CSV table of C-alpha atoms in Angstrom, one decimal:
chain,number,residue,atom,x,y,z
R,1,MET,CA,-15.9,-21.4,5.9
R,2,ASP,CA,-18.4,-19.1,7.7
R,3,ALA,CA,-21.3,-18.1,5.5
R,4,ALA,CA,-20.6,-14.5,6.2
R,5,VAL,CA,-17.1,-14.8,4.6
R,6,ARG,CA,-16.6,-15.1,0.9
R,7,GLU,CA,-13.6,-15.5,-1.4
R,8,LEU,CA,-13.2,-12.2,-3.2
R,9,THR,CA,-10.4,-10.7,-5.3
R,10,TYR,CA,-8.5,-7.7,-4.1
R,11,ALA,CA,-10.3,-5.6,-6.7
R,12,GLN,CA,-13.7,-6.9,-5.7
R,13,ALA,CA,-12.9,-6.1,-2.1
R,14,ILE,CA,-12.1,-2.5,-3.0
R,15,GLN,CA,-15.3,-2.1,-5.0
R,16,GLU,CA,-17.3,-3.6,-2.1
R,17,ALA,CA,-15.7,-1.2,0.4
R,18,MET,CA,-16.5,1.8,-1.8
R,19,ALA,CA,-20.1,0.6,-2.3
R,20,ILE,CA,-20.6,0.1,1.5
R,21,ALA,CA,-19.2,3.6,2.2
R,22,MET,CA,-21.4,5.2,-0.5
R,23,GLU,CA,-24.5,3.5,0.8
R,24,ALA,CA,-23.8,4.6,4.4
R,25,ASP,CA,-23.0,8.2,3.6
R,26,GLU,CA,-24.3,10.2,0.6
R,27,ASN,CA,-21.3,12.6,1.0
R,28,VAL,CA,-18.9,9.8,-0.2
R,29,VAL,CA,-18.2,10.3,-3.9
R,30,LEU,CA,-15.8,8.8,-6.4
R,31,MET,CA,-13.6,10.8,-8.8
R,32,GLY,CA,-11.1,9.8,-11.4
R,33,GLU,CA,-10.3,9.3,-15.0
R,34,ASP,CA,-12.5,6.7,-16.8
R,35,ILE,CA,-14.0,5.4,-13.5
R,36,GLY,CA,-17.6,5.8,-14.8
R,37,VAL,CA,-19.0,3.7,-17.6
R,38,TYR,CA,-15.5,2.3,-18.4
R,39,GLY,CA,-15.2,1.0,-14.8
R,40,GLY,CA,-11.7,2.3,-14.2
R,41,ALA,CA,-8.3,1.5,-15.8
R,42,PHE,CA,-8.2,-1.8,-13.8
R,43,GLN,CA,-12.0,-2.3,-13.7
R,44,VAL,CA,-12.0,-1.7,-10.0
R,45,THR,CA,-15.0,0.7,-9.8
R,46,GLY,CA,-16.9,-1.6,-12.1
R,47,ASP,CA,-20.6,-0.9,-12.3
R,48,LEU,CA,-20.8,1.6,-9.4
R,49,VAL,CA,-21.8,4.4,-11.8
R,50,HIS,CA,-25.0,2.4,-12.6
R,51,ARG,CA,-25.7,1.9,-8.9
R,52,PHE,CA,-25.0,5.4,-7.6
R,53,GLY,CA,-25.2,7.6,-10.7
R,54,GLU,CA,-22.9,10.0,-12.4
R,55,ASP,CA,-23.3,12.7,-9.7
R,56,ARG,CA,-21.5,10.4,-7.3
R,57,VAL,CA,-19.2,8.4,-9.6
R,58,MET,CA,-17.6,11.2,-11.6
R,59,ASP,CA,-15.2,10.9,-14.6
R,60,THR,CA,-12.6,13.7,-14.4
R,61,PRO,CA,-10.8,15.2,-17.3
R,62,ILE,CA,-7.3,14.0,-18.2
R,63,SER,CA,-5.7,16.4,-15.7
R,64,GLU,CA,-4.4,14.9,-12.5
R,65,LEU,CA,-3.5,18.3,-11.0
R,66,GLY,CA,-7.0,19.6,-11.8
R,67,GLY,CA,-8.8,16.5,-10.6
R,68,ALA,CA,-6.8,16.3,-7.4
R,69,GLY,CA,-7.5,19.9,-6.7
R,70,VAL,CA,-11.3,19.4,-7.1
R,71,ALA,CA,-11.1,16.5,-4.7
R,72,VAL,CA,-9.2,18.5,-2.1
R,73,GLY,CA,-11.7,21.4,-2.4
R,74,ALA,CA,-14.7,19.0,-2.2
R,75,ALA,CA,-13.2,17.4,0.9
R,76,MET,CA,-12.9,20.9,2.5
R,77,THR,CA,-16.5,21.7,1.8
R,78,GLY,CA,-18.1,18.5,3.3
R,79,LEU,CA,-17.8,15.8,0.8
R,80,LYS,CA,-15.7,12.6,1.3
R,81,PRO,CA,-14.0,12.0,-2.1
R,82,ILE,CA,-12.3,8.8,-3.1
R,83,PHE,CA,-10.0,9.9,-5.9
R,84,GLU,CA,-8.4,7.3,-8.2
R,85,PHE,CA,-5.2,7.9,-10.2
R,86,GLN,CA,-5.0,5.6,-13.2
R,87,PHE,CA,-1.4,4.8,-12.2
R,88,SER,CA,0.5,5.9,-9.2
R,89,ASP,CA,3.2,7.4,-11.5
R,90,PHE,CA,0.7,10.1,-12.5
R,91,ALA,CA,0.6,11.4,-8.9
R,92,THR,CA,3.7,13.3,-9.9
R,93,LEU,CA,1.4,15.7,-11.9
R,94,ALA,CA,-0.7,16.3,-8.8
R,95,MET,CA,2.0,16.8,-6.1
R,96,GLU,CA,1.1,20.4,-5.5
R,97,GLN,CA,-2.4,19.5,-4.5
R,98,ILE,CA,-1.4,16.4,-2.5
R,99,VAL,CA,1.7,17.8,-0.7
R,100,ASN,CA,1.1,21.5,-0.5
R,101,GLN,CA,-2.7,21.5,-0.1
R,102,ALA,CA,-4.2,18.3,1.2
R,103,ALA,CA,-1.4,17.6,3.7
R,104,LYS,CA,-1.2,21.1,5.1
R,105,ILE,CA,-4.6,22.6,5.2
R,106,ARG,CA,-5.6,21.4,8.7
R,107,TYR,CA,-2.3,22.7,10.1
R,108,MET,CA,-2.4,26.1,8.3
R,109,LEU,CA,-6.0,26.7,9.3
R,110,GLY,CA,-5.4,25.9,12.9
R,111,GLY,CA,-7.3,22.6,12.9
R,112,GLU,CA,-10.6,24.4,11.9
R,113,VAL,CA,-10.8,22.5,8.6
R,114,SER,CA,-10.1,18.9,7.8
R,115,VAL,CA,-9.6,17.1,4.5
R,116,PRO,CA,-11.4,13.8,4.6
R,117,LEU,CA,-9.9,12.6,1.4
R,118,VAL,CA,-8.9,9.1,0.1
R,119,MET,CA,-6.6,8.8,-2.9
R,120,ARG,CA,-6.1,5.4,-4.6
R,121,PHE,CA,-2.8,4.7,-6.4
R,122,PRO,CA,-2.5,1.5,-8.6
R,123,SER,CA,1.2,1.0,-8.3
R,124,GLY,CA,4.2,-1.4,-8.9
R,125,SER,CA,5.7,-3.4,-11.7
R,126,GLY,CA,4.9,-6.8,-13.2
R,127,THR,CA,2.4,-5.8,-15.9
R,128,GLY,CA,4.8,-4.8,-18.7
R,129,ALA,CA,3.8,-1.2,-18.4
R,130,ALA,CA,7.4,0.1,-18.5
R,131,ALA,CA,9.1,3.0,-16.8
R,132,GLN,CA,6.4,5.6,-16.6
R,133,HIS,CA,3.6,3.3,-15.4
R,134,SER,CA,5.3,0.9,-13.0
R,135,GLN,CA,6.9,2.9,-10.2
R,136,SER,CA,6.5,2.4,-6.5
R,137,LEU,CA,6.4,6.0,-5.1
R,138,GLU,CA,4.8,5.4,-1.7
R,139,ALA,CA,8.0,6.5,0.1
R,140,TRP,CA,7.6,10.0,-1.5
R,141,LEU,CA,4.3,10.6,0.1
R,142,ALA,CA,5.2,8.8,3.4
R,143,HIS,CA,7.8,11.6,3.8
R,144,VAL,CA,5.0,14.2,4.1
R,145,PRO,CA,3.5,15.1,7.5
R,146,GLY,CA,-0.2,15.4,7.3
R,147,LEU,CA,-0.7,12.4,5.0
R,148,LYS,CA,-1.4,8.8,6.0
R,149,VAL,CA,0.0,6.2,3.7
R,150,ILE,CA,-1.1,2.6,3.6
R,151,GLN,CA,-0.3,-0.5,1.5
R,152,PRO,CA,-2.7,-3.4,2.1
R,153,SER,CA,-1.6,-6.8,0.8
R,154,THR,CA,-4.8,-8.9,1.1
R,155,PRO,CA,-8.4,-8.6,0.0
R,156,HIS,CA,-9.5,-8.6,3.7
R,157,ASP,CA,-7.1,-5.8,4.6
R,158,VAL,CA,-7.8,-3.6,1.6
R,159,LYS,CA,-11.5,-3.6,2.3
R,160,GLY,CA,-11.1,-2.9,6.0
R,161,MET,CA,-8.4,-0.3,5.6
R,162,LEU,CA,-10.2,1.5,2.8
R,163,LEU,CA,-13.3,1.8,5.0
R,164,ALA,CA,-11.1,3.0,7.9
R,165,ALA,CA,-9.6,5.6,5.5
R,166,VAL,CA,-13.0,6.9,4.5
R,167,ALA,CA,-13.9,7.4,8.1
R,168,ASP,CA,-10.6,9.2,8.8
R,169,PRO,CA,-10.8,13.0,9.0
R,170,ASP,CA,-7.4,13.4,7.3
R,171,PRO,CA,-6.1,12.5,3.8
R,172,VAL,CA,-5.2,8.9,3.4
R,173,MET,CA,-3.1,7.6,0.4
R,174,ILE,CA,-3.7,4.0,-0.4
R,175,PHE,CA,-1.2,2.2,-2.7
R,176,GLU,CA,-2.7,-0.9,-4.4
R,177,HIS,CA,-0.1,-3.1,-6.1
R,178,LYS,CA,-1.5,-3.9,-9.6
R,179,LEU,CA,-0.5,-7.6,-9.3
R,180,LEU,CA,-2.7,-7.9,-6.2
R,181,TYR,CA,-6.0,-7.0,-8.0
R,182,LYS,CA,-6.7,-10.6,-9.1
R,183,THR,CA,-5.5,-12.3,-6.0
R,184,LYS,CA,-8.2,-13.9,-3.8
R,185,GLY,CA,-8.8,-14.2,-0.1
R,186,PRO,CA,-11.5,-14.5,2.5
R,187,VAL,CA,-13.5,-11.2,3.0
R,188,PRO,CA,-16.3,-10.8,5.6
R,189,GLU,CA,-19.6,-9.4,4.4
R,190,GLY,CA,-20.7,-5.9,5.5
R,191,HIS,CA,-18.8,-3.1,7.2
R,192,TYR,CA,-15.6,-3.7,9.2
R,193,THR,CA,-12.4,-1.8,9.5
R,194,VAL,CA,-8.7,-2.7,9.8
R,195,PRO,CA,-6.8,0.0,11.8
R,196,ILE,CA,-4.4,2.2,10.1
R,197,GLY,CA,-0.9,2.2,11.8
R,198,VAL,CA,-0.9,-1.4,12.9
R,199,ALA,CA,1.3,-4.1,11.3
R,200,GLU,CA,0.4,-7.7,11.1
R,201,VAL,CA,2.6,-10.7,11.8
R,202,ARG,CA,1.8,-13.1,9.0
R,203,ARG,CA,4.2,-15.9,10.0
R,204,GLN,CA,5.9,-16.6,13.3
R,205,GLY,CA,9.6,-17.3,13.4
R,206,SER,CA,12.7,-17.2,15.6
R,207,HIS,CA,15.8,-16.7,13.4
R,208,VAL,CA,15.1,-13.6,11.3
R,209,THR,CA,12.5,-10.9,10.9
R,210,ILE,CA,11.3,-10.1,7.3
R,211,VAL,CA,9.4,-6.9,7.1
R,212,ALA,CA,7.6,-6.6,3.7
R,213,THR,CA,5.0,-4.4,2.0
R,214,ALA,CA,2.3,-5.1,-0.7
R,215,ILE,CA,3.2,-7.9,-3.2
R,216,MET,CA,6.5,-8.4,-1.3
R,217,VAL,CA,4.5,-9.9,1.6
R,218,HIS,CA,3.4,-12.8,-0.6
R,219,ARG,CA,6.9,-13.3,-1.9
R,220,ALA,CA,8.4,-13.2,1.6
R,221,LEU,CA,5.9,-15.8,2.8
R,222,GLU,CA,6.8,-18.0,-0.1
R,223,ALA,CA,10.5,-17.6,0.7
R,224,ALA,CA,9.9,-18.2,4.4
R,225,ALA,CA,8.3,-21.6,3.6
R,226,LYS,CA,11.3,-22.6,1.6
R,227,LEU,CA,13.7,-21.3,4.3
R,228,ALA,CA,11.9,-23.4,6.9
R,229,GLU,CA,12.9,-26.5,4.9
R,230,GLU,CA,16.5,-25.5,5.4
R,231,GLY,CA,16.0,-24.9,9.2
R,232,ILE,CA,15.7,-21.1,9.0
R,233,GLU,CA,12.5,-19.9,10.7
R,234,ALA,CA,11.6,-16.5,9.4
R,235,GLU,CA,9.0,-14.2,11.0
R,236,VAL,CA,7.2,-12.3,8.3
R,237,ILE,CA,5.6,-8.9,9.2
R,238,ASP,CA,3.2,-7.2,6.8
R,239,LEU,CA,3.9,-3.5,7.5
R,240,ARG,CA,0.5,-2.5,6.0
R,241,SER,CA,0.9,1.2,7.1
R,242,LEU,CA,3.9,3.2,6.2
R,243,ARG,CA,2.7,6.4,7.9
R,244,PRO,CA,2.0,6.0,10.7
R,245,MET,CA,4.4,3.0,11.1
R,246,ASP,CA,3.9,0.4,13.8
R,247,THR,CA,7.5,0.4,15.0
R,248,SER,CA,6.6,-1.4,18.3
R,249,THR,CA,5.7,-4.6,16.5
R,250,LEU,CA,8.9,-4.4,14.5
R,251,VAL,CA,11.0,-3.8,17.6
R,252,GLU,CA,9.5,-6.8,19.5
R,253,SER,CA,10.1,-9.1,16.6
R,254,VAL,CA,13.7,-8.1,16.1
R,255,LYS,CA,14.4,-8.5,19.8
R,256,LYS,CA,13.2,-12.1,19.4
R,257,THR,CA,15.0,-13.0,16.2
R,258,GLY,CA,18.1,-10.8,16.3
R,259,ARG,CA,18.1,-10.3,12.5
R,260,LEU,CA,16.2,-8.0,10.2
R,261,ALA,CA,15.5,-8.0,6.4
R,262,CYS,CA,13.4,-5.3,4.8
R,263,VAL,CA,11.8,-6.2,1.5
R,264,TYR,CA,10.1,-3.6,-0.7
R,265,GLU,CA,9.6,-2.8,-4.4
R,266,GLY,CA,10.5,0.9,-4.3
R,267,VAL,CA,14.1,1.9,-5.2
R,268,LYS,CA,16.4,0.8,-2.4
R,269,THR,CA,18.0,4.2,-1.8
R,270,LEU,CA,15.9,6.3,0.5
R,271,GLY,CA,13.1,3.8,0.4
R,272,ILE,CA,10.9,2.6,3.2
R,273,GLY,CA,13.5,0.1,4.2
R,274,ALA,CA,15.8,2.9,5.2
R,275,GLU,CA,13.2,4.2,7.7
R,276,ILE,CA,12.6,0.7,9.1
R,277,ALA,CA,16.3,0.2,9.6
R,278,ALA,CA,16.7,3.6,11.3
R,279,ALA,CA,13.7,2.9,13.6
R,280,ILE,CA,15.4,-0.3,14.7
R,281,ALA,CA,18.8,1.3,15.0
R,282,GLU,CA,17.3,4.0,17.3
R,283,SER,CA,15.4,1.5,19.5
R,284,GLU,CA,16.3,-1.0,22.2
R,285,ALA,CA,16.2,-3.7,19.5
R,286,PHE,CA,19.6,-2.5,18.3
R,287,ASP,CA,21.4,-4.3,21.1
R,288,TYR,CA,19.7,-7.5,20.1
R,289,LEU,CA,21.0,-7.5,16.5
R,290,ASP,CA,23.3,-10.4,15.6
R,291,ALA,CA,23.9,-9.2,12.0
R,292,PRO,CA,23.7,-6.0,9.9
R,293,ILE,CA,20.2,-5.0,8.7
R,294,LEU,CA,19.5,-6.1,5.2
R,295,ARG,CA,17.6,-3.9,2.7
R,296,LEU,CA,16.2,-5.7,-0.4
R,297,GLY,CA,14.7,-2.9,-2.6
R,298,GLY,CA,14.3,-2.0,-6.2
R,299,ALA,CA,17.3,-1.5,-8.5
R,300,GLU,CA,18.7,1.9,-9.2
R,301,CYS,CA,17.1,2.2,-12.5
R,302,PRO,CA,13.7,2.9,-14.2
R,303,ILE,CA,11.5,-0.2,-14.5
R,304,PRO,CA,12.4,-1.9,-17.9
R,305,TYR,CA,9.8,-2.9,-20.5
R,306,ASN,CA,11.4,-6.3,-21.2
R,307,PRO,CA,9.7,-8.9,-19.0
R,308,GLU,CA,12.9,-10.6,-17.7
R,309,LEU,CA,14.6,-7.2,-17.1
R,310,GLU,CA,11.5,-6.0,-15.3
R,311,LYS,CA,11.6,-9.0,-12.9
R,312,SER,CA,15.3,-8.4,-12.3
R,313,ALA,CA,14.7,-4.8,-11.3
R,314,VAL,CA,12.6,-5.7,-8.2
R,315,PRO,CA,13.0,-8.3,-5.4
R,316,GLN,CA,11.7,-11.8,-6.3
R,317,VAL,CA,11.4,-14.9,-4.2
R,318,ASP,CA,15.0,-16.0,-5.1
R,319,THR,CA,16.3,-12.5,-4.2
R,320,ILE,CA,14.8,-12.9,-0.7
R,321,LEU,CA,16.0,-16.5,-0.3
R,322,SER,CA,19.6,-15.5,-1.2
R,323,GLY,CA,19.6,-12.4,1.0
R,324,VAL,CA,18.1,-14.0,4.1
R,325,ARG,CA,20.4,-17.0,3.8
R,326,GLY,CA,23.4,-14.7,3.7
R,327,LEU,CA,22.0,-12.7,6.6
R,328,CYS,CA,21.6,-15.9,8.8
R,329,GLN,CA,24.8,-17.4,7.8
R,330,GLY,CA,26.9,-14.4,8.4
R,331,ARG,CA,27.8,-13.7,4.8
R,332,LEU,CA,26.7,-10.1,4.5
């Protein structure tokens, strides 16, 4: 492995990106509950308060609406805040500032003021945190013009996309699946960016396209390896960016494979899979489809506390295997 590339966890890659951004620009500041000496609810900010001081790594009161409002105001006046929610579920308390302020200020002020704000959302199930701490709400915010919404699935991408988000003049919402924090992968040293709005083909295939987000990318790749043993070659696309969405990559893949499965953890109804399916239905790829479009999303219920019920509420590898087999064998 190149000496300039190390194995880092997803959490370490985020922390490194924030440190690089703060070293390069004194206007970059961190805000959030318990991100200082405690190091963040998931220990992602770590020791950054000791490196940059409490003036730039700021613990906010337990008021998501208030903290988000301060972050929006700070962004309007020249700072570049990175605001961390303890759990993505708590964004519900700050929707006024996110949806009515951050997303609309540039438009309402005629482009004279931008909001260079990054908001980080630890999201998803799998940690036994139950119904109010385990949701996947990215589709909510992806519905709002003025916001960019991203879901990196690897340490490499989360570092590069976070640095791209800091450089963006508009608000960027970054959803970080909690089960990814301890996953490891190669991450280059120093500054680099991964473009927002560009999907990545993680595995080439010819029989079916699987479009996945966040932790589901890893489950889709595991399923694809097993499907290959059965003679089904699945192409796996890591969407990475929900808004803007890279529909051109999706269209080209579906034109090649003729089948599409969308895998995401958010509740199936009105989830990101519906937008992907509509994008394909409205494109030239529709004429290439040999089967209905399959959506594999979360169950129509809150996330349960019981570990086995929690697993059953969101797609697992076996869910993907069963769904894609049916899609390819004409059993939908």
